[in-house]
Coordinates of C-alpha atoms and ligand atoms in Angstrom, one line a residue:
M1 CA 4.5 -11.0 -23.9
Q2 CA 6.7 -12.9 -21.5
Y3 CA 8.3 -9.8 -18.8
N4 CA 11.7 -10.5 -17.1
F5 CA 11.4 -9.4 -13.9
D6 CA 14.5 -10.7 -12.9
E7 CA 16.2 -8.1 -15.1
M8 CA 17.8 -5.3 -12.3
V9 CA 17.1 -1.8 -14.1
Q10 CA 19.3 0.5 -12.9
R11 CA 17.1 3.5 -10.8
R12 CA 20.4 5.6 -9.5
N13 CA 20.0 9.4 -11.0
T14 CA 16.2 9.1 -12.4
Y15 CA 15.0 11.4 -9.6
S16 CA 14.0 8.3 -7.9
L17 CA 12.8 8.4 -4.2
K18 CA 14.1 5.2 -3.3
W19 CA 17.4 5.0 -5.1
D20 CA 18.0 8.9 -5.0
G21 CA 16.6 10.5 -1.9
E22 CA 19.8 9.9 0.2
E23 CA 19.0 13.6 2.1
L24 CA 15.5 13.3 2.2
I25 CA 15.5 10.0 3.7
K26 CA 17.9 11.1 6.2
E27 CA 16.5 14.2 6.9
I28 CA 12.9 12.5 7.8
G29 CA 14.7 10.1 10.1
Y30 CA 14.3 6.6 8.7
T31 CA 18.3 5.9 8.7
E32 CA 21.3 7.4 9.5
R33 CA 23.0 5.3 7.0
Y34 CA 22.5 5.7 3.1
D35 CA 25.2 5.3 0.5
H36 CA 25.8 4.0 -3.1
E37 CA 25.9 0.5 -1.6
T38 CA 22.3 1.2 0.2
I39 CA 19.5 -1.6 -0.7
P40 CA 16.0 0.4 -0.4
L41 CA 13.2 -1.7 0.1
F42 CA 11.3 0.5 2.0
T43 CA 8.8 2.2 0.1
A44 CA 6.1 0.8 -1.6
D45 CA 7.9 1.2 -5.3
M46 CA 8.5 -1.9 -7.5
D47 CA 12.1 -1.8 -9.3
L48 CA 10.4 -3.9 -11.5
P49 CA 9.5 -2.8 -15.4
V50 CA 6.3 -1.8 -16.2
P51 CA 3.4 -3.3 -18.9
Q52 CA 4.5 -3.0 -22.7
P53 CA 0.8 -1.5 -23.5
L54 CA 1.6 1.7 -21.0
I55 CA 5.7 2.3 -22.7
E56 CA 3.5 2.2 -25.8
A57 CA 0.9 4.4 -24.8
L58 CA 3.6 6.7 -23.1
H59 CA 5.6 7.0 -26.0
K60 CA 2.5 8.0 -28.5
T61 CA 1.7 11.1 -26.3
V62 CA 5.3 12.0 -26.1
D63 CA 5.5 12.0 -29.9
H64 CA 2.2 14.3 -30.3
R65 CA 5.0 17.2 -28.8
I66 CA 2.6 19.3 -26.9
F67 CA 1.6 18.6 -23.3
G68 CA -1.1 21.3 -22.5
Y69 CA -3.9 21.5 -20.2
S70 CA -6.1 18.5 -20.6
I71 CA -9.2 16.7 -20.0
F72 CA -10.5 13.1 -19.4
P73 CA -11.9 11.8 -22.1
N74 CA -15.0 9.3 -21.7
E75 CA -12.1 6.4 -22.8
Y76 CA -10.8 7.0 -19.3
F77 CA -14.0 6.3 -17.1
E78 CA -14.6 3.6 -19.7
A79 CA -11.6 2.0 -18.7
I80 CA -12.1 2.0 -15.1
Q81 CA -15.6 1.1 -15.2
H82 CA -13.9 -2.2 -17.4
W83 CA -11.4 -2.6 -14.9
F84 CA -13.4 -3.2 -12.1
K85 CA -16.3 -4.9 -13.7
K86 CA -13.9 -7.7 -15.0
R87 CA -11.9 -8.2 -11.9
H88 CA -14.2 -7.5 -9.1
N89 CA -17.5 -7.4 -10.9
W90 CA -18.6 -4.3 -8.9
T91 CA -20.4 -1.6 -11.6
I92 CA -19.0 2.0 -10.8
N93 CA -21.0 4.6 -12.3
K94 CA -19.5 6.9 -14.3
D95 CA -20.6 10.2 -12.5
E96 CA -19.1 8.4 -9.0
I97 CA -15.5 8.8 -10.3
V98 CA -13.4 12.0 -8.8
Y99 CA -10.0 12.1 -10.1
S100 CA -7.5 12.8 -7.5
P101 CA -3.5 13.1 -8.1
G102 CA -2.7 11.3 -5.4
T103 CA -4.7 9.1 -2.6
V104 CA -2.7 10.0 0.4
H105 CA -4.0 13.5 -0.9
A106 CA -7.6 12.4 -1.4
L107 CA -7.5 11.5 2.3
N108 CA -6.5 14.6 3.7
I109 CA -9.2 16.2 1.6
A110 CA -11.9 13.7 2.7
V111 CA -10.9 14.8 6.4
K112 CA -11.2 18.2 5.3
A113 CA -14.0 18.4 3.4
L114 CA -16.1 16.0 5.9
T115 CA -15.2 16.3 9.3
K116 CA -14.1 19.1 11.9
R117 CA -11.6 19.6 13.9
G118 CA -11.4 18.0 17.3
E119 CA -13.5 15.2 16.1
G120 CA -12.6 11.6 16.0
I121 CA -11.1 9.5 12.9
I122 CA -10.7 5.3 13.9
I123 CA -7.7 3.6 12.0
Q124 CA -6.3 0.5 12.8
R125 CA -2.8 0.1 13.8
P126 CA -0.2 -0.9 13.1
V127 CA -1.2 0.6 9.8
Y128 CA 0.3 3.0 7.1
P129 CA 1.6 5.9 8.5
P130 CA -0.1 8.5 6.7
F131 CA -3.4 7.9 8.0
T132 CA -2.2 9.3 11.7
A133 CA -0.5 12.2 9.8
A134 CA -3.8 12.9 7.9
I135 CA -5.9 13.0 11.2
E136 CA -3.6 14.6 13.4
G137 CA -2.0 16.9 10.9
N138 CA -5.8 18.5 10.0
G139 CA -6.4 19.3 14.1
R140 CA -8.9 15.6 14.1
I141 CA -8.3 12.5 16.9
V142 CA -7.0 9.0 16.1
R143 CA -9.3 6.7 17.5
N144 CA -7.0 3.5 17.3
N145 CA -8.9 -0.1 16.8
A146 CA -5.6 -2.0 17.2
M147 CA -5.3 -5.4 15.6
I148 CA -5.5 -8.3 17.7
R149 CA -2.0 -10.5 16.4
N150 CA -2.7 -14.6 17.2
S151 CA 0.2 -16.5 17.5
D152 CA 0.5 -17.6 14.4
G153 CA 0.7 -13.6 13.4
Y154 CA -2.4 -13.7 12.0
Y155 CA -4.0 -10.2 12.6
T156 CA -8.1 -10.2 13.0
I157 CA -10.1 -7.2 14.4
D158 CA -11.3 -6.0 17.5
F159 CA -14.8 -5.5 16.8
E160 CA -15.9 -4.9 20.1
D161 CA -13.8 -1.7 20.8
F162 CA -14.5 -1.1 17.1
E163 CA -18.1 -0.7 18.0
A164 CA -17.3 1.0 20.8
K165 CA -14.9 4.0 19.4
A166 CA -17.7 4.3 17.0
Q167 CA -20.4 4.9 19.5
E168 CA -18.0 7.6 20.9
E169 CA -20.0 10.8 20.2
N170 CA -17.4 12.9 18.3
T171 CA -16.2 9.6 16.3
K172 CA -17.0 10.9 12.4
M173 CA -15.2 8.7 10.0
F174 CA -13.0 5.2 9.5
V175 CA -10.4 5.1 7.2
L176 CA -10.2 1.2 6.4
C177 CA -6.9 -0.1 4.7
N178 CA -7.9 -3.1 3.0
P179 CA -6.1 -5.1 1.7
H180 CA -4.2 -4.1 5.1
N181 CA -1.0 -2.7 5.1
P182 CA 1.8 -3.9 6.6
T183 CA -0.4 -6.7 7.9
G184 CA -1.7 -8.1 4.6
R185 CA -5.0 -9.1 5.5
I186 CA -7.6 -8.8 3.2
F187 CA -10.5 -8.4 5.2
T188 CA -13.7 -11.6 4.6
N189 CA -16.9 -10.2 3.1
E190 CA -18.4 -10.9 6.5
E191 CA -16.0 -8.7 8.2
L192 CA -16.3 -6.0 5.8
K193 CA -20.0 -6.0 6.2
R194 CA -20.3 -5.9 10.0
L195 CA -17.5 -2.9 10.0
S196 CA -19.6 -1.5 7.4
D197 CA -23.1 -2.1 9.6
I198 CA -21.6 -0.8 13.0
C199 CA -20.7 2.6 10.8
E200 CA -23.5 3.2 9.4
K201 CA -25.6 2.6 12.9
N202 CA -23.6 5.5 14.2
N203 CA -22.9 7.9 11.1
V204 CA -19.4 7.1 10.3
I205 CA -18.2 8.1 7.3
V206 CA -15.7 5.0 5.8
I207 CA -13.0 6.0 3.6
A208 CA -11.9 2.5 2.6
D209 CA -8.3 2.6 1.2
E210 CA -8.4 0.1 -1.0
I211 CA -5.4 0.8 -3.9
H212 CA -3.7 -2.6 -3.2
G213 CA -6.9 -4.7 -3.9
D214 CA -5.1 -5.9 -7.4
L215 CA -2.3 -7.1 -5.8
I216 CA -3.2 -10.2 -3.9
R217 CA -1.9 -13.8 -3.6
K218 CA -3.1 -16.1 -6.6
N219 CA -5.4 -18.1 -4.1
Q220 CA -6.8 -15.3 -2.6
T221 CA -9.7 -12.8 -3.7
F222 CA -10.5 -9.1 -3.1
T223 CA -14.0 -7.8 -2.2
P224 CA -14.3 -3.7 -2.9
L225 CA -16.5 -2.8 0.2
A226 CA -18.9 -0.8 -1.4
K227 CA -19.9 -4.1 -3.6
I228 CA -21.0 -5.8 -0.6
V229 CA -23.4 -3.2 1.0
S230 CA -26.6 -2.2 -0.2
D231 CA -26.5 1.4 0.7
T232 CA -23.0 2.9 0.2
D233 CA -23.9 6.8 1.0
H234 CA -21.9 6.4 3.7
I235 CA -18.9 5.3 1.8
I236 CA -15.9 6.7 -0.3
T237 CA -13.6 4.1 -1.9
C238 CA -10.0 5.0 -3.0
T239 CA -8.8 3.3 -6.2
A240 CA -5.9 3.7 -7.9
I241 CA -3.3 2.6 -10.8
N242 CA -0.3 3.4 -8.6
K243 CA 0.2 0.3 -6.8
T244 CA -0.9 -1.8 -9.5
F245 CA 1.3 -1.0 -12.1
N246 CA 4.1 0.5 -10.6
V247 CA 3.1 3.9 -11.9
A248 CA 3.2 6.4 -8.7
G249 CA 4.8 9.1 -10.2
L250 CA 2.1 9.3 -12.8
H251 CA -0.1 10.8 -9.9
C252 CA -3.8 8.8 -10.6
T253 CA -6.3 7.7 -7.8
N254 CA -9.6 7.7 -8.5
V255 CA -12.4 8.3 -5.6
I256 CA -15.5 6.3 -5.9
I257 CA -18.6 8.6 -4.5
S258 CA -21.9 7.7 -4.6
N259 CA -23.3 9.8 -2.2
P260 CA -23.7 13.7 -4.3
E261 CA -23.5 15.5 -1.0
M262 CA -19.9 14.4 0.1
R263 CA -19.1 14.2 -3.5
N264 CA -19.6 17.9 -3.9
S265 CA -17.9 18.9 -0.9
F266 CA -15.1 16.6 -1.6
R267 CA -14.8 18.0 -4.9
E268 CA -15.4 22.1 -3.3
K269 CA -12.5 21.1 -1.0
M270 CA -10.3 19.8 -3.7
G271 CA -10.4 22.7 -5.9
M272 CA -10.1 22.3 -9.8
Q273 CA -7.3 19.2 -10.4
L274 CA -6.4 19.0 -14.2
P275 CA -5.0 15.7 -15.4
S276 CA -1.6 15.4 -16.9
P277 CA -1.8 13.7 -20.7
F278 CA 0.8 11.1 -19.7
T279 CA -2.0 10.4 -16.9
I280 CA -5.0 9.8 -19.1
S281 CA -2.8 7.7 -21.5
A282 CA -1.6 5.5 -18.5
L283 CA -4.6 4.5 -17.2
I284 CA -6.3 3.8 -20.2
A285 CA -3.6 1.6 -21.7
V286 CA -3.3 -0.4 -18.2
Y287 CA -6.9 -0.9 -17.4
N288 CA -7.1 -1.7 -21.3
D289 CA -4.3 -3.8 -21.5
G290 CA -2.1 -4.6 -18.2
E291 CA -3.9 -7.6 -17.3
E292 CA -1.7 -10.2 -19.0
W293 CA 1.2 -8.4 -17.4
L294 CA -0.5 -8.2 -13.5
D295 CA -0.9 -11.8 -13.6
Q296 CA 2.8 -12.3 -14.8
L297 CA 3.2 -9.9 -11.7
T298 CA 1.1 -11.4 -9.4
Q299 CA 3.2 -14.7 -9.7
Y300 CA 6.7 -13.3 -9.8
I301 CA 5.5 -11.7 -6.5
D302 CA 4.2 -15.0 -5.1
D303 CA 7.2 -16.8 -5.8
T304 CA 9.1 -14.3 -4.4
M305 CA 7.0 -14.4 -0.8
D306 CA 7.9 -18.2 -1.1
Y307 CA 11.1 -17.5 -1.0
V308 CA 11.5 -14.9 1.6
K309 CA 9.5 -17.2 4.2
S310 CA 11.6 -20.5 3.1
F311 CA 15.4 -18.2 3.1
L312 CA 14.1 -16.9 6.3
A313 CA 13.1 -20.4 8.1
E314 CA 16.3 -21.8 7.2
K315 CA 19.0 -19.1 7.9
L316 CA 16.9 -16.6 10.5
P317 CA 14.3 -19.2 12.4
T318 CA 13.7 -16.7 14.8
V319 CA 12.1 -14.1 12.4
K320 CA 8.7 -14.7 12.3
V321 CA 6.5 -14.1 8.7
T322 CA 3.2 -15.3 7.4
I323 CA 2.5 -14.8 3.7
P324 CA 0.0 -11.6 3.2
E325 CA -3.2 -12.5 1.8
G326 CA -3.0 -9.2 -0.3
T327 CA 0.2 -6.3 -0.9
Y328 CA 3.3 -6.6 -1.6
V329 CA 4.6 -5.8 1.2
M330 CA 5.7 -8.4 4.1
W331 CA 5.7 -8.1 7.8
M332 CA 8.9 -9.2 9.6
D333 CA 8.6 -10.1 13.5
F334 CA 12.1 -9.5 15.0
N335 CA 10.9 -9.8 18.7
G336 CA 12.3 -12.7 19.2
Y337 CA 16.1 -11.9 19.7
G338 CA 14.9 -10.1 22.5
L339 CA 16.8 -7.1 21.1
S340 CA 15.8 -3.3 21.7
A341 CA 14.0 -1.6 18.4
Q342 CA 17.2 0.6 18.3
E343 CA 19.4 -2.7 18.4
I344 CA 17.5 -4.1 15.6
H345 CA 17.3 -1.0 13.3
H346 CA 21.3 -0.8 14.0
R347 CA 21.9 -4.6 12.5
I348 CA 19.7 -3.8 9.7
Y349 CA 20.2 -0.4 8.5
N350 CA 23.9 0.7 9.5
K351 CA 25.5 -2.7 9.4
A352 CA 24.0 -5.0 6.8
N353 CA 23.3 -1.5 4.9
V354 CA 19.4 -2.6 3.7
L355 CA 16.4 0.0 4.7
L356 CA 13.7 -1.4 5.4
E357 CA 10.8 0.4 7.3
D358 CA 10.8 0.3 10.9
G359 CA 7.6 -1.1 12.8
D360 CA 7.1 1.5 15.4
L361 CA 6.6 3.6 12.6
F362 CA 3.1 2.0 12.3
G363 CA 2.2 2.6 15.5
K364 CA 3.3 1.2 18.7
E365 CA 1.8 -2.1 18.3
G366 CA 4.8 -2.4 15.4
E367 CA 7.5 -2.1 17.9
G368 CA 10.2 -4.9 16.9
Y369 CA 8.9 -5.6 13.1
Q370 CA 10.2 -4.3 9.9
R371 CA 7.9 -3.8 6.7
I372 CA 10.1 -5.2 3.4
C373 CA 8.7 -4.6 0.1
I374 CA 9.2 -7.6 -2.2
P375 CA 8.7 -6.2 -6.0
S376 CA 12.3 -6.4 -6.8
P377 CA 14.3 -8.5 -9.1
R378 CA 14.5 -11.4 -6.7
P379 CA 18.5 -11.5 -7.1
L380 CA 18.1 -7.9 -4.9
I381 CA 16.1 -9.8 -2.5
Q382 CA 18.2 -12.6 -2.4
E383 CA 21.2 -10.3 -1.5
A384 CA 19.1 -7.9 1.2
L385 CA 18.6 -10.8 3.1
E386 CA 22.1 -12.3 3.2
R387 CA 23.2 -9.2 4.5
I388 CA 20.6 -9.0 6.9
A389 CA 21.1 -12.9 8.0
K390 CA 24.9 -12.1 8.3
E391 CA 24.1 -9.6 11.1
F392 CA 22.2 -11.8 13.3
Q393 CA 23.7 -14.9 12.8
D394 CA 25.6 -14.4 16.4
I395 CA 22.2 -14.5 17.9
E396 CA 20.9 -17.4 15.6
T397 CA 24.2 -19.8 16.6
N398 CA 24.4 -19.3 20.2
N399 CA 20.2 -20.2 19.7
R400 CA 21.0 -23.5 17.8
L401 CA 23.2 -24.6 20.0
E402 CA 21.0 -24.0 23.3
R403 CA 18.8 -25.7 21.2
Ligands
LIG1 C1 -2.3 1.6 2.0 C2 -1.7 2.9 1.3 N1 -2.5 4.1 1.1 C3 -2.1 5.1 0.1 C4 -0.2 5.1 -0.4 C5 -0.2 6.0 -1.0 O1 -0.9 6.8 -2.6 P1 -0.3 7.6 -3.0 O2 1.0 7.8 -3.6 O3 -1.6 7.6 -4.0 O4 -0.9 8.9 -2.5 C6 0.4 4.0 0.1 C7 1.6 4.0 -0.4 O5 2.1 3.1 -0.2 C8 -0.5 2.8 0.9 O6 0.0 1.7 0.6

């Protein structure tokens, strides 16, 4: 079937964090202004309808009329195996799959189960902020292997620094984000192999957060880390349907742990986690029948990214952006204006009334950047960009006159 992603589905008054979360959003300090005119493009959550087979599967579950304690049927594991084999040629054994109600939850469990207070965990900033929270919130120490950005806005890994950090005596874990949020990098097989080898050599466990792995540009490929290394004993992979199929509210992450000792420790720390019947039917539906939708979605996101890039080139040429290899976020560099991070924030959040994510939330490397989530109907993205452009026109006009 043909999906119409330009359609704006009304999300206010649906318990949406993005659209109804005014109080919480203000409380956590994302913005001072939030009202019925705000365009929220901050959290990684799509404003696009989900695949039709998913809707039908959920209707069927509702129609049953009883929603008791549930257990995973074989079809659940088979659907996961089928998806990763077909999309990524990755073979997953059923007994390696551990359910978690969320990826951030799984990360916290892994940190608690497999490291001790005071031990070091490597992350690569600028990076998804809950990584820092999972480390510091559990009394562990962040070892930041900052990404290197070249003049074209392309990010690479500082391997020398990574190795030095992995060799530090109390470094026990590395949280890999691939595709990388917010820079959009998909690491190459060579990069992944090198990271994994360094970790293996230094007894550092890798938590590979690969939940953006199905959201990649049409001309890109994504390879799961565990697929390309011969020994996966030091690797834990987080996969999820939440980002790919826009079902964050259905709480479904699957953690792949091949090392039985690590798997037992992880399971023990997590305790019993029974799934919702909606989660089970959702996963089976999207992994078995969601491909057609995903292909259309990928095209829509690619086109929106092209649109954003050409809009900025025309109306806000001072803002630098590159099309990311993966993820549906774009990382926009506003530093060319020479304004403080506060002034950039003020113009976008208070004056334009668009809610993005301030780059410094991802680490000091993100200062002067803004992250925008773009899987919304294109007319909404257009309006947000027009509003932002208006607030920077004074400087753009001056810049043009000076050129
Ligand atoms: C890299 C990454 N990991 C984890 C999450 C959150 O996943 P979950 O909702 O399953 O905790 C996000 C959400 O944006 C993310 O970008």
